[in-house]
Short mmCIF file of N, CA, C and O in Angstrom, two decimals:
data_model
loop_
_atom_site.label_atom_id
_atom_site.label_comp_id
_atom_site.label_asym_id
_atom_site.label_seq_id
_atom_site.Cartn_x
_atom_site.Cartn_y
_atom_site.Cartn_z
N UNK A 1 3.95 2.27 0.74
CA UNK A 1 3.47 3.66 0.47
C UNK A 1 1.93 3.71 0.39
O UNK A 1 1.40 2.80 -0.19
N UNK A 2 1.31 4.62 0.67
CA UNK A 2 -0.06 4.87 0.64
C UNK A 2 -0.31 6.28 0.23
O UNK A 2 0.06 7.31 0.79
N UNK A 3 -1.33 6.46 -0.40
CA UNK A 3 -1.82 7.75 -1.02
C UNK A 3 -2.45 8.04 -2.25
O UNK A 3 -2.93 6.99 -2.88
N UNK A 4 -2.64 9.21 -2.80
CA UNK A 4 -3.34 9.51 -3.63
C UNK A 4 -2.20 10.04 -5.06
O UNK A 4 -2.83 10.16 -6.24
N UNK A 5 -1.04 10.05 -4.78
CA UNK A 5 0.15 10.46 -5.90
C UNK A 5 -0.18 9.60 -7.20
O UNK A 5 -0.28 8.36 -6.95
N UNK A 6 -0.05 10.15 -8.45
CA UNK A 6 -0.11 9.26 -9.42
C UNK A 6 1.14 8.22 -9.40
O UNK A 6 0.76 6.90 -9.91
N UNK A 7 2.13 8.68 -8.82
CA UNK A 7 3.24 7.53 -8.75
C UNK A 7 3.81 7.36 -7.34
O UNK A 7 4.34 8.29 -6.92
N UNK A 8 3.37 6.49 -6.56
CA UNK A 8 3.54 6.63 -5.06
C UNK A 8 5.09 6.40 -4.89
O UNK A 8 5.71 6.73 -3.83
N UNK A 9 5.71 5.86 -5.91
CA UNK A 9 7.35 5.51 -5.72
C UNK A 9 8.04 6.78 -6.23
O UNK A 9 9.28 6.87 -6.06
N UNK A 10 7.26 7.87 -6.74
CA UNK A 10 8.18 8.97 -7.44
C UNK A 10 8.82 10.08 -6.14
O UNK A 10 10.05 10.21 -6.39
N UNK A 11 8.29 10.41 -5.34
CA UNK A 11 8.84 11.26 -4.30
C UNK A 11 9.95 10.48 -3.66
O UNK A 11 9.79 9.26 -3.21
N UNK A 12 10.99 11.02 -3.38
CA UNK A 12 12.19 10.23 -2.51
C UNK A 12 11.62 10.29 -1.15
O UNK A 12 12.05 9.17 -0.43
N UNK A 13 10.95 11.11 -0.61
CA UNK A 13 10.31 11.15 0.75
C UNK A 13 9.01 11.52 0.48
O UNK A 13 8.86 12.49 -0.05
N UNK A 14 8.20 10.62 1.22
CA UNK A 14 6.61 10.95 1.19
C UNK A 14 6.11 12.20 2.07
O UNK A 14 6.66 12.25 3.15
N UNK A 15 5.23 12.80 1.63
CA UNK A 15 4.66 13.91 2.65
C UNK A 15 3.18 14.26 2.06
O UNK A 15 2.83 13.67 0.81
N UNK A 16 2.37 14.82 2.81
CA UNK A 16 0.94 15.16 2.62
C UNK A 16 0.93 15.99 1.38
O UNK A 16 0.04 15.65 0.42
N UNK A 17 1.96 16.93 1.36
CA UNK A 17 2.03 17.79 0.04
C UNK A 17 2.16 17.00 -1.36
O UNK A 17 1.53 17.20 -2.25
N UNK A 18 3.00 16.00 -1.28
CA UNK A 18 3.21 15.24 -2.23
C UNK A 18 2.14 13.81 -2.46
O UNK A 18 2.41 13.07 -3.54
N UNK A 19 1.26 13.64 -1.53
CA UNK A 19 0.26 12.93 -1.85
C UNK A 19 0.62 11.43 -1.46
O UNK A 19 -0.11 10.27 -2.02
N UNK A 20 1.41 11.08 -0.47
CA UNK A 20 1.81 9.83 -0.23
C UNK A 20 2.40 9.86 1.18
O UNK A 20 2.82 10.86 1.81
N UNK A 21 2.36 8.68 1.98
CA UNK A 21 2.71 8.41 3.31
C UNK A 21 3.50 7.03 3.11
O UNK A 21 3.21 6.12 2.84
N UNK A 22 4.68 7.09 3.76
CA UNK A 22 5.45 5.89 4.22
C UNK A 22 4.72 5.15 5.36
O UNK A 22 4.75 5.69 6.41
N UNK A 23 4.28 4.04 4.89
CA UNK A 23 3.57 3.13 5.77
C UNK A 23 4.24 1.68 6.14
O UNK A 23 3.63 0.80 6.46
N UNK A 24 5.63 1.75 5.93
CA UNK A 24 6.49 0.57 6.13
C UNK A 24 6.24 0.09 7.35
O UNK A 24 6.02 -1.52 7.27
N UNK A 25 6.14 0.64 8.48
CA UNK A 25 6.12 0.12 9.93
C UNK A 25 4.64 -0.37 9.91
O UNK A 25 4.53 -1.40 10.55
N UNK A 26 3.61 0.06 9.50
CA UNK A 26 2.22 -0.43 9.74
C UNK A 26 2.20 -1.85 8.93
O UNK A 26 1.95 -2.73 9.34
N UNK A 27 2.86 -1.69 7.60
CA UNK A 27 2.80 -2.98 6.87
C UNK A 27 3.54 -4.00 7.51
O UNK A 27 3.27 -5.11 7.61
N UNK A 28 4.78 -3.69 8.01
CA UNK A 28 5.57 -4.79 8.48
C UNK A 28 4.67 -5.36 9.85
O UNK A 28 4.71 -6.69 10.16
N UNK A 29 3.98 -4.45 10.63
CA UNK A 29 3.40 -5.19 11.52
C UNK A 29 2.13 -6.04 11.21
O UNK A 29 1.74 -6.93 11.84
N UNK A 30 1.58 -5.79 9.81
CA UNK A 30 0.43 -6.45 9.30
C UNK A 30 0.92 -7.83 8.78
O UNK A 30 0.27 -8.69 8.46
N UNK A 31 2.16 -8.21 8.54
CA UNK A 31 2.62 -9.35 8.08
C UNK A 31 2.48 -10.47 9.20
O UNK A 31 3.06 -10.11 10.20
N UNK A 32 1.77 -11.42 8.76
CA UNK A 32 1.86 -12.71 9.67
C UNK A 32 2.22 -14.00 9.16
O UNK A 32 1.63 -14.28 7.98
N UNK A 33 3.12 -14.71 9.55
CA UNK A 33 3.41 -15.92 9.19
C UNK A 33 4.17 -15.88 7.71
O UNK A 33 3.78 -16.72 6.89
N UNK A 34 4.61 -14.64 7.45
CA UNK A 34 5.21 -14.31 6.12
C UNK A 34 4.12 -14.06 4.92
O UNK A 34 4.54 -13.98 3.94
N UNK A 35 3.13 -13.70 5.61
CA UNK A 35 2.03 -13.24 4.36
C UNK A 35 1.34 -11.90 4.86
O UNK A 35 1.37 -11.61 5.94
N UNK A 36 0.94 -11.05 3.71
CA UNK A 36 0.28 -9.99 4.11
C UNK A 36 -1.19 -9.90 3.34
O UNK A 36 -1.10 -10.29 2.12
N UNK A 37 -1.96 -9.82 4.12
CA UNK A 37 -3.41 -9.69 3.61
C UNK A 37 -3.95 -8.48 4.14
O UNK A 37 -4.35 -8.17 5.43
N UNK A 38 -4.39 -7.30 3.08
CA UNK A 38 -4.95 -6.03 3.75
C UNK A 38 -6.30 -5.89 3.03
O UNK A 38 -6.52 -6.16 1.78
N UNK A 39 -7.07 -5.76 3.84
CA UNK A 39 -8.74 -5.63 3.63
C UNK A 39 -9.21 -6.89 2.64
O UNK A 39 -9.63 -6.47 1.62
N UNK A 40 -9.09 -7.78 3.25
CA UNK A 40 -9.27 -8.97 2.58
C UNK A 40 -11.03 -9.18 2.10
O UNK A 40 -11.59 -9.69 1.16
N UNK A 41 -11.69 -8.43 3.16
CA UNK A 41 -13.21 -8.21 2.80
C UNK A 41 -13.51 -7.24 1.93
O UNK A 41 -14.95 -6.97 1.63
N UNK A 42 -12.51 -6.36 1.39
CA UNK A 42 -12.66 -5.22 0.59
C UNK A 42 -13.71 -4.20 1.15
O UNK A 42 -14.59 -3.51 0.50
N UNK A 43 -13.55 -3.69 2.45
CA UNK A 43 -14.56 -2.91 3.20
C UNK A 43 -13.98 -1.51 2.63
O UNK A 43 -13.09 -1.16 2.52
N UNK A 44 -15.25 -0.78 2.44
CA UNK A 44 -14.90 0.62 2.04
C UNK A 44 -14.09 1.52 3.15
O UNK A 44 -14.43 1.31 4.45
N UNK A 45 -13.27 2.20 2.91
CA UNK A 45 -12.38 3.08 3.63
C UNK A 45 -11.55 2.47 4.56
O UNK A 45 -11.04 3.00 5.49
N UNK A 46 -11.42 1.06 4.64
CA UNK A 46 -10.51 0.52 5.47
C UNK A 46 -9.19 0.84 5.43
O UNK A 46 -8.35 1.14 6.30
N UNK A 47 -8.52 1.08 4.21
CA UNK A 47 -7.31 1.47 3.86
C UNK A 47 -6.98 2.84 4.39
O UNK A 47 -5.93 3.01 5.17
N UNK A 48 -7.79 3.70 4.18
CA UNK A 48 -7.69 5.04 4.96
C UNK A 48 -7.73 5.14 6.17
O UNK A 48 -6.99 5.76 6.83
N UNK A 49 -8.47 4.38 6.89
CA UNK A 49 -8.84 4.25 8.29
C UNK A 49 -7.21 3.88 9.03
O UNK A 49 -6.67 4.16 9.87
N UNK A 50 -6.78 2.65 8.08
CA UNK A 50 -5.82 1.72 8.64
C UNK A 50 -4.38 2.49 8.37
O UNK A 50 -3.50 2.75 9.38
N UNK A 51 -4.20 3.28 7.58
CA UNK A 51 -3.01 3.89 7.03
C UNK A 51 -2.86 5.42 7.31
O UNK A 51 -1.69 5.89 7.45
N UNK A 52 -3.81 6.17 7.13
CA UNK A 52 -3.90 7.51 7.34
C UNK A 52 -5.07 8.16 7.87
O UNK A 52 -5.74 8.91 7.45
N UNK A 53 -5.30 7.62 9.14
CA UNK A 53 -6.69 8.27 9.80
C UNK A 53 -6.77 9.56 9.94
O UNK A 53 -7.95 10.24 9.78
N UNK A 54 -5.86 10.30 10.12
CA UNK A 54 -5.79 11.84 10.18
C UNK A 54 -6.37 12.61 8.92
O UNK A 54 -6.59 13.66 8.97
N UNK A 55 -6.48 11.70 7.66
CA UNK A 55 -6.86 12.38 6.48
C UNK A 55 -8.17 11.48 6.13
O UNK A 55 -8.67 11.92 4.88
N UNK A 56 -8.69 10.78 6.98
CA UNK A 56 -9.92 10.06 6.79
C UNK A 56 -11.25 10.67 6.79
O UNK A 56 -12.05 10.07 6.90
N UNK A 57 -11.22 11.91 6.41
CA UNK A 57 -12.43 12.71 6.46
C UNK A 57 -12.59 13.24 4.99
O UNK A 57 -12.03 13.08 4.18
N UNK A 58 -13.69 14.10 4.84
CA UNK A 58 -14.05 14.28 3.45
C UNK A 58 -13.13 15.42 3.10
O UNK A 58 -12.52 16.18 3.77
N UNK A 59 -12.74 15.69 1.73
CA UNK A 59 -13.52 14.81 0.68
C UNK A 59 -12.84 13.44 0.50
O UNK A 59 -11.64 13.52 0.91
N UNK A 60 -13.47 12.62 0.18
CA UNK A 60 -13.05 11.21 0.02
C UNK A 60 -12.33 11.21 -1.47
O UNK A 60 -12.72 11.79 -2.56
N UNK A 61 -10.95 10.82 -1.42
CA UNK A 61 -10.05 10.89 -2.44
C UNK A 61 -9.83 9.46 -2.88
O UNK A 61 -9.05 8.77 -1.78
N UNK A 62 -9.78 8.91 -3.91
CA UNK A 62 -9.47 7.43 -4.06
C UNK A 62 -7.93 7.27 -4.02
O UNK A 62 -7.08 8.13 -4.53
N UNK A 63 -7.66 6.53 -3.15
CA UNK A 63 -5.89 6.20 -2.89
C UNK A 63 -5.79 4.83 -3.03
O UNK A 63 -6.65 4.01 -3.36
N UNK A 64 -4.52 4.60 -3.05
CA UNK A 64 -3.94 3.33 -3.23
C UNK A 64 -2.77 3.02 -2.48
O UNK A 64 -2.17 4.00 -1.64
N UNK A 65 -2.47 1.71 -2.20
CA UNK A 65 -1.33 1.21 -1.19
C UNK A 65 -0.13 0.57 -2.38
O UNK A 65 -0.70 -0.33 -3.21
N UNK A 66 0.87 0.85 -2.18
CA UNK A 66 2.00 0.23 -2.89
C UNK A 66 2.95 -0.53 -1.96
O UNK A 66 3.25 0.07 -0.99
N UNK A 67 3.41 -1.64 -2.37
CA UNK A 67 4.19 -2.55 -1.66
C UNK A 67 5.50 -2.94 -2.31
O UNK A 67 5.23 -3.59 -3.41
N UNK A 68 6.41 -2.83 -1.70
CA UNK A 68 7.74 -3.58 -2.32
C UNK A 68 8.32 -4.71 -1.29
O UNK A 68 8.27 -4.51 -0.16
N UNK A 69 8.24 -5.70 -1.83
CA UNK A 69 8.74 -6.79 -0.80
C UNK A 69 9.64 -7.90 -1.55
O UNK A 69 9.80 -7.87 -2.92
N UNK A 70 10.13 -8.99 -0.78
CA UNK A 70 10.96 -9.99 -1.42
C UNK A 70 10.97 -11.02 -0.34
O UNK A 70 10.73 -10.85 1.11
N UNK A 71 11.13 -12.34 -0.72
CA UNK A 71 11.26 -13.44 0.10
C UNK A 71 12.54 -13.98 0.12
O UNK A 71 13.09 -14.23 -0.86
N UNK A 72 13.29 -13.94 1.33
CA UNK A 72 14.55 -14.41 1.54
C UNK A 72 15.53 -13.46 0.83
O UNK A 72 15.38 -12.06 1.03
N UNK A 73 16.30 -13.73 0.17
CA UNK A 73 17.21 -13.09 -0.56
C UNK A 73 16.84 -12.73 -1.96
O UNK A 73 17.54 -12.20 -2.69
N UNK A 74 15.55 -13.04 -2.29
CA UNK A 74 14.99 -12.95 -3.68
C UNK A 74 14.94 -11.59 -4.38
O UNK A 74 15.15 -10.64 -3.69
N UNK A 75 14.51 -11.66 -5.52
CA UNK A 75 14.27 -10.37 -6.39
C UNK A 75 13.17 -9.41 -5.41
O UNK A 75 12.36 -10.02 -4.91
N UNK A 76 13.55 -8.03 -5.48
CA UNK A 76 12.41 -7.16 -4.98
C UNK A 76 11.49 -6.86 -5.77
O UNK A 76 11.56 -6.71 -7.28
N UNK A 77 10.17 -7.31 -5.55
CA UNK A 77 8.90 -7.10 -6.29
C UNK A 77 8.18 -5.88 -5.88
O UNK A 77 8.38 -5.60 -4.74
N UNK A 78 7.31 -5.33 -6.68
CA UNK A 78 6.58 -4.09 -6.39
C UNK A 78 5.11 -4.50 -6.73
O UNK A 78 4.96 -5.13 -8.08
N UNK A 79 4.24 -3.95 -6.03
CA UNK A 79 2.69 -3.94 -6.52
C UNK A 79 2.09 -2.82 -5.92
O UNK A 79 2.39 -2.37 -4.87
N UNK A 80 1.16 -2.32 -6.89
CA UNK A 80 0.38 -0.96 -6.29
C UNK A 80 -1.29 -1.52 -6.68
O UNK A 80 -1.58 -2.03 -7.81
N UNK A 81 -2.04 -1.30 -5.57
CA UNK A 81 -3.70 -1.27 -5.72
C UNK A 81 -4.10 -0.46 -6.76
O UNK A 81 -3.42 0.74 -6.82
N UNK A 82 -5.23 -0.55 -7.25
CA UNK A 82 -5.99 0.40 -7.98
C UNK A 82 -6.34 1.55 -7.07
O UNK A 82 -6.95 1.12 -5.85
N UNK A 83 -6.45 2.53 -7.48
CA UNK A 83 -7.17 3.68 -6.80
C UNK A 83 -8.81 3.85 -7.04
O UNK A 83 -8.91 4.19 -8.10
N UNK A 84 -9.56 3.36 -6.41
CA UNK A 84 -10.94 3.05 -6.88
C UNK A 84 -11.90 3.95 -5.42
O UNK A 84 -11.32 4.18 -4.07
N UNK A 85 -12.95 4.40 -6.00
CA UNK A 85 -13.67 5.16 -4.81
C UNK A 85 -14.15 4.11 -3.77
O UNK A 85 -14.18 2.93 -3.94
N UNK A 86 -13.86 4.59 -2.50
CA UNK A 86 -14.21 4.02 -1.19
C UNK A 86 -13.13 3.04 -0.97
O UNK A 86 -13.18 2.16 0.15
N UNK A 87 -12.10 2.89 -1.73
CA UNK A 87 -11.06 2.15 -1.57
C UNK A 87 -11.30 0.59 -1.26
O UNK A 87 -10.82 -0.01 -0.26
N UNK A 88 -12.37 0.17 -2.15
CA UNK A 88 -12.69 -1.31 -1.95
C UNK A 88 -11.84 -2.30 -2.76
O UNK A 88 -12.47 -3.19 -3.07
N UNK A 89 -10.66 -2.60 -2.25
CA UNK A 89 -9.64 -3.32 -2.59
C UNK A 89 -8.79 -4.20 -1.67
O UNK A 89 -8.92 -3.55 -0.45
N UNK A 90 -8.53 -5.28 -2.09
CA UNK A 90 -7.50 -6.09 -1.18
C UNK A 90 -6.33 -6.37 -1.84
O UNK A 90 -6.05 -6.02 -3.15
N UNK A 91 -5.37 -6.56 -1.19
CA UNK A 91 -4.02 -6.92 -1.39
C UNK A 91 -3.58 -8.15 -0.63
O UNK A 91 -3.84 -8.26 0.54
N UNK A 92 -3.14 -9.10 -1.43
CA UNK A 92 -2.61 -10.30 -0.75
C UNK A 92 -1.16 -10.72 -1.31
O UNK A 92 -1.09 -10.52 -2.33
N UNK A 93 -0.27 -10.85 -0.34
CA UNK A 93 1.10 -11.35 -0.71
C UNK A 93 1.35 -12.51 -0.08
O UNK A 93 1.30 -12.57 1.25
N UNK A 94 1.64 -13.83 -0.69
CA UNK A 94 1.99 -14.91 0.05
C UNK A 94 3.03 -15.61 -0.93
O UNK A 94 3.34 -14.97 -2.05
N UNK A 95 3.85 -16.49 -0.50
CA UNK A 95 4.88 -17.04 -1.32
C UNK A 95 4.17 -17.60 -2.81
O UNK A 95 5.06 -17.61 -3.91
N UNK A 96 2.98 -18.15 -2.73
CA UNK A 96 2.38 -18.69 -3.95
C UNK A 96 1.38 -17.85 -4.46
O UNK A 96 1.00 -18.27 -5.43
N UNK A 97 0.81 -16.99 -3.79
CA UNK A 97 -0.14 -16.19 -4.67
C UNK A 97 0.03 -14.36 -4.23
O UNK A 97 0.26 -14.37 -3.03
N UNK A 98 -0.13 -13.80 -5.32
CA UNK A 98 -0.28 -12.35 -4.95
C UNK A 98 -1.12 -11.69 -5.78
O UNK A 98 -1.34 -12.03 -7.03
N UNK A 99 -1.95 -10.63 -5.12
CA UNK A 99 -2.91 -10.10 -5.90
C UNK A 99 -3.01 -8.50 -5.27
O UNK A 99 -3.01 -8.49 -4.12
N UNK A 100 -2.88 -7.53 -5.99
CA UNK A 100 -2.65 -7.77 -7.58
C UNK A 100 -1.34 -7.95 -7.97
O UNK A 100 -0.20 -8.51 -7.26
N UNK A 101 -1.10 -8.45 -9.22
CA UNK A 101 0.10 -8.85 -9.72
C UNK A 101 1.25 -7.97 -9.68
O UNK A 101 1.04 -6.98 -9.68
N UNK A 102 2.26 -8.72 -9.11
CA UNK A 102 3.61 -7.77 -8.84
C UNK A 102 4.24 -7.74 -10.14
O UNK A 102 4.14 -8.43 -11.05
N UNK A 103 5.35 -6.71 -10.08
CA UNK A 103 6.29 -6.62 -11.17
C UNK A 103 7.75 -6.52 -10.57
O UNK A 103 7.66 -6.10 -9.38
N UNK A 104 8.93 -6.79 -10.99
CA UNK A 104 10.14 -6.68 -10.51
C UNK A 104 10.30 -5.30 -10.45
O UNK A 104 9.99 -4.33 -11.12
N UNK A 105 10.98 -4.96 -9.29
CA UNK A 105 11.21 -3.49 -8.89
C UNK A 105 12.31 -3.01 -9.64
O UNK A 105 13.47 -3.60 -9.58
N UNK A 106 12.15 -2.02 -10.23
CA UNK A 106 13.31 -1.57 -11.32
C UNK A 106 14.20 -0.27 -10.37
O UNK A 106 15.20 0.06 -11.00
N UNK A 107 13.33 0.28 -9.42
CA UNK A 107 14.00 1.53 -8.77
C UNK A 107 13.91 1.19 -7.34
O UNK A 107 12.58 1.77 -6.89
N UNK A 108 14.51 0.84 -6.69
CA UNK A 108 14.24 0.63 -5.01
C UNK A 108 14.92 1.74 -4.08
O UNK A 108 15.20 1.47 -2.94
N UNK A 109 15.06 2.90 -4.66
CA UNK A 109 15.36 4.01 -3.79
C UNK A 109 14.47 4.28 -2.71
O UNK A 109 14.83 4.66 -1.52
N UNK A 110 13.13 4.45 -3.11
CA UNK A 110 12.06 4.73 -2.03
C UNK A 110 11.89 3.47 -1.52
O UNK A 110 11.90 2.54 -1.75
N UNK A 111 11.55 3.61 0.03
CA UNK A 111 11.03 2.51 0.64
C UNK A 111 9.53 1.81 0.32
O UNK A 111 8.82 2.57 -0.41
#
């Protein structure tokens, strides 16, 4: 999920009104060789242009991306980036390294 909602996983279904967008399909396409690397160079506005270009105009609102994932049949993990000005954050998920740090998912109702 991507957006400015205080809890990206709160809404059962994402909407602009709720401040989140379901970006599952985009993230799945970004996974290469079992790894996900979003904005590794921490370029400003990359996430906004990548996930929600139709809202990538002013005013700039700090947004974040949240991902739920598992490897094999393992435990579902969840992580959310910080919402910082210009979205100059990176996200990395590999079998051996994850940034930001994930936590076990306690409610997997939302995608």
